[in-house]
PDB file of C-alpha atoms in Angstrom:
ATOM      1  CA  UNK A 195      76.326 112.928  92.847  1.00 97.00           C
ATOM      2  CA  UNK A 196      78.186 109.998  93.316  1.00 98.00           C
ATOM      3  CA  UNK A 197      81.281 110.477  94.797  1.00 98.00           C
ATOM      4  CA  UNK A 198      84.330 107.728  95.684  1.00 98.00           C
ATOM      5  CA  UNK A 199      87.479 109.231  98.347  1.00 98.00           C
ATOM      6  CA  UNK A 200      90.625 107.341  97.980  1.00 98.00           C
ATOM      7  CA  UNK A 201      91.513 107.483 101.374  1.00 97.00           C
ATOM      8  CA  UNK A 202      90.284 106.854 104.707  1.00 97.00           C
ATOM      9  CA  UNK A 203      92.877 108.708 106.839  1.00 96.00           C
ATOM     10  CA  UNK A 204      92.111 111.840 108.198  1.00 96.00           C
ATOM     11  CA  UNK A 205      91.457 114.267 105.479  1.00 96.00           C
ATOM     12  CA  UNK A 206      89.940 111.267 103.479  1.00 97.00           C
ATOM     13  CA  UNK A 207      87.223 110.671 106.027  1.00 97.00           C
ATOM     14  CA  UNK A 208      86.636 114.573 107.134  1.00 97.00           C
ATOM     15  CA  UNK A 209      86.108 115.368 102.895  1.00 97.00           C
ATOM     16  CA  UNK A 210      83.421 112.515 102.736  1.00 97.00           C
ATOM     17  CA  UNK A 211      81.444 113.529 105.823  1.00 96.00           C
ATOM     18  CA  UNK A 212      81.690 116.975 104.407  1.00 96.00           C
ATOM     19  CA  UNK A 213      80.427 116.005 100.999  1.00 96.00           C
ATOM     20  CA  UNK A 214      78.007 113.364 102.316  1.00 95.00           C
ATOM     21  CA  UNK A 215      76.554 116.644 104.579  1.00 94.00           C
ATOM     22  CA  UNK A 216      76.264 117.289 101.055  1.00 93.00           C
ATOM     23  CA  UNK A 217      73.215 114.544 100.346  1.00 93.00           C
ATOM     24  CA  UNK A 218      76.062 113.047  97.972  1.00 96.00           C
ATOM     25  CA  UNK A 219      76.519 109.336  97.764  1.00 97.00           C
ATOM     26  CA  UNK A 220      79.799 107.984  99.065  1.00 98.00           C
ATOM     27  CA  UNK A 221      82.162 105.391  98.380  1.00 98.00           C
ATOM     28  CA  UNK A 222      85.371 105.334 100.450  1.00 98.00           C
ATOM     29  CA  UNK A 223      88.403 103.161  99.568  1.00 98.00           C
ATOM     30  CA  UNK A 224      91.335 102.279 101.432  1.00 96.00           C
ATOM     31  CA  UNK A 225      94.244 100.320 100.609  1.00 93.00           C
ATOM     32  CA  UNK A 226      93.595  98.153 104.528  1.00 95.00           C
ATOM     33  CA  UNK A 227      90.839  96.441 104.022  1.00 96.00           C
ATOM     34  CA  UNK A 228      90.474  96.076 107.992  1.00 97.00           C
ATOM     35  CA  UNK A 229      90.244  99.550 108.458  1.00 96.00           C
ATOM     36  CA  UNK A 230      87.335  99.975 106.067  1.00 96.00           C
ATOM     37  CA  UNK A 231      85.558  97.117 107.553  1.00 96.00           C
ATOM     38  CA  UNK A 232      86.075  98.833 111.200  1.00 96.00           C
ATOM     39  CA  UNK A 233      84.914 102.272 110.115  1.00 97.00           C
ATOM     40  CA  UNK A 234      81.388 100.340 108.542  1.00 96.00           C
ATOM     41  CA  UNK A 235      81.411  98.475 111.861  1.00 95.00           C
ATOM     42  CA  UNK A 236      81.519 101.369 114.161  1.00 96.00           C
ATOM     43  CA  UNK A 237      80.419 104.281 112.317  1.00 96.00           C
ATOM     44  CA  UNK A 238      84.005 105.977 113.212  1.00 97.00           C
ATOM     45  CA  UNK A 239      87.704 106.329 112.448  1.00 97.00           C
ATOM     46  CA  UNK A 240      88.997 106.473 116.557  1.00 96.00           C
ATOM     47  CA  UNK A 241      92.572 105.997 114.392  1.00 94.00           C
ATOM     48  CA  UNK A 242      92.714 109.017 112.393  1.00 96.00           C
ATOM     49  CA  UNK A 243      89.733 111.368 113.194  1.00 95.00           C
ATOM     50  CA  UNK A 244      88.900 109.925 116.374  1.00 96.00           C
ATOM     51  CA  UNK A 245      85.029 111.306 118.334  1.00 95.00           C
ATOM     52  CA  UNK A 246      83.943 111.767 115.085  1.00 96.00           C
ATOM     53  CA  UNK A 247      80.729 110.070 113.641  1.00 95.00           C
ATOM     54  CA  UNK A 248      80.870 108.823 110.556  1.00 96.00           C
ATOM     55  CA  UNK A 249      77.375 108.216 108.284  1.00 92.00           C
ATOM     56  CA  UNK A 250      76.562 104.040 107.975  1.00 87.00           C
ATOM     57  CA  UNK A 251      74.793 104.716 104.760  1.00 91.00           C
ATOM     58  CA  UNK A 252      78.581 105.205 102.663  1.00 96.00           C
ATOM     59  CA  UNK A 253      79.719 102.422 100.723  1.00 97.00           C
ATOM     60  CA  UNK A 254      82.912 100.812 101.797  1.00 97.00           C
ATOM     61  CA  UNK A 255      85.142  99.355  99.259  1.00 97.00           C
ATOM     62  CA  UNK A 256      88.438  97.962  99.030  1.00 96.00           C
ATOM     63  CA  UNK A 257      88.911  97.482  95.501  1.00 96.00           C
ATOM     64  CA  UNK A 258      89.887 100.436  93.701  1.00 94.00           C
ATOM     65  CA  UNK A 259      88.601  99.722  90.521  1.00 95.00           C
ATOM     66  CA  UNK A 260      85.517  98.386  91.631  1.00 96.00           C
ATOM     67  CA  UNK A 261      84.993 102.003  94.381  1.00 96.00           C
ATOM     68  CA  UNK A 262      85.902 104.241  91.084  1.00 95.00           C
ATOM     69  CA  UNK A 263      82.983 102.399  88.783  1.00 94.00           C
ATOM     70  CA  UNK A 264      80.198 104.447  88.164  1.00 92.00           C
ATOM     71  CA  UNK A 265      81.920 107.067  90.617  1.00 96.00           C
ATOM     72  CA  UNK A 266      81.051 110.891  89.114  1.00 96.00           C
ATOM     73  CA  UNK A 267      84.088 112.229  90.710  1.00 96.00           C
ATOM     74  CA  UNK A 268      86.988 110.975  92.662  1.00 96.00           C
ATOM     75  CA  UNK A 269      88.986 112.384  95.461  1.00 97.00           C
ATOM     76  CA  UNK A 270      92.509 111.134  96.223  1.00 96.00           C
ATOM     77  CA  UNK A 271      92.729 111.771  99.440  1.00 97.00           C
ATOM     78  CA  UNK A 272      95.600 109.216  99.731  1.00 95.00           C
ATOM     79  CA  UNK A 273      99.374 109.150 101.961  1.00 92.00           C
ATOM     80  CA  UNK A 274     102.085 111.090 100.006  1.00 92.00           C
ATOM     81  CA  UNK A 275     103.916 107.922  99.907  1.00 93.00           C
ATOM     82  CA  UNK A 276     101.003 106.148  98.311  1.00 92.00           C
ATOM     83  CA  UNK A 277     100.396 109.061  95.668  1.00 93.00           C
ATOM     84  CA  UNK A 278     102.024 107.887  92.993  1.00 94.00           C
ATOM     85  CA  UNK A 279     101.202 103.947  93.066  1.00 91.00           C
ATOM     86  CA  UNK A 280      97.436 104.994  93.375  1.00 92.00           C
ATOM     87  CA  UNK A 281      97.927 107.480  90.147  1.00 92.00           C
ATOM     88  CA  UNK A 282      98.886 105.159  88.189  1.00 91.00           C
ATOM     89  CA  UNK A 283      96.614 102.713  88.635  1.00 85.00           C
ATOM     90  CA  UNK A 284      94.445 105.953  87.944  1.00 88.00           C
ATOM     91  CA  UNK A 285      95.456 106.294  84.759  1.00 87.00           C
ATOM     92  CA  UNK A 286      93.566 104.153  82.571  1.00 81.00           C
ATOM     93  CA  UNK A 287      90.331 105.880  83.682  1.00 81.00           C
TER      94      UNK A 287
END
């Protein structure tokens, strides 16, 4: 299944290692592009689930609409704070 997590803090990252032990196909988004590009780079997110590896084979995106295209199923995974500004860009899907 392909699957896209909105959100690449702490519970964002730990749900798409668990579903990628899954053999599911993952896309994970953030809203800081440099912190995507640093979690491709080194395989782990020291900032928010730090000693953890992270599989190189995910897709990194940070462009909503283009990580939710073709997704299966989404997971927000996203800061309270954030919640409702991601929803509604949700909503047209």
């Amino acid at each position: 299944m392909k699957i896209t997590v909105l959100g690449a803090g702490a519970w964002g990252s730990a749900l798409a290692r668990l579903l990628a032990q899954g053999q599911h196909a993952i896309t994970l988004w953030d809203y800081f592009a440099d912190h995507l590009a640093e979690i491709q780079r080194t395989g782990r997110n020291e900032r928010y689930l730090p000693g953890i590896e992270l599989p190189r084979a995910w897709a990194f995106q940070p462009d909503v609409d283009q990580a939710i295209a073709g997704a299966e199923c989404v997971v927000l995974a996203v800061v309270s704070r954030a919640f409702r500004e991601v929803t509604r860009h949700l909503a047209d899907y």
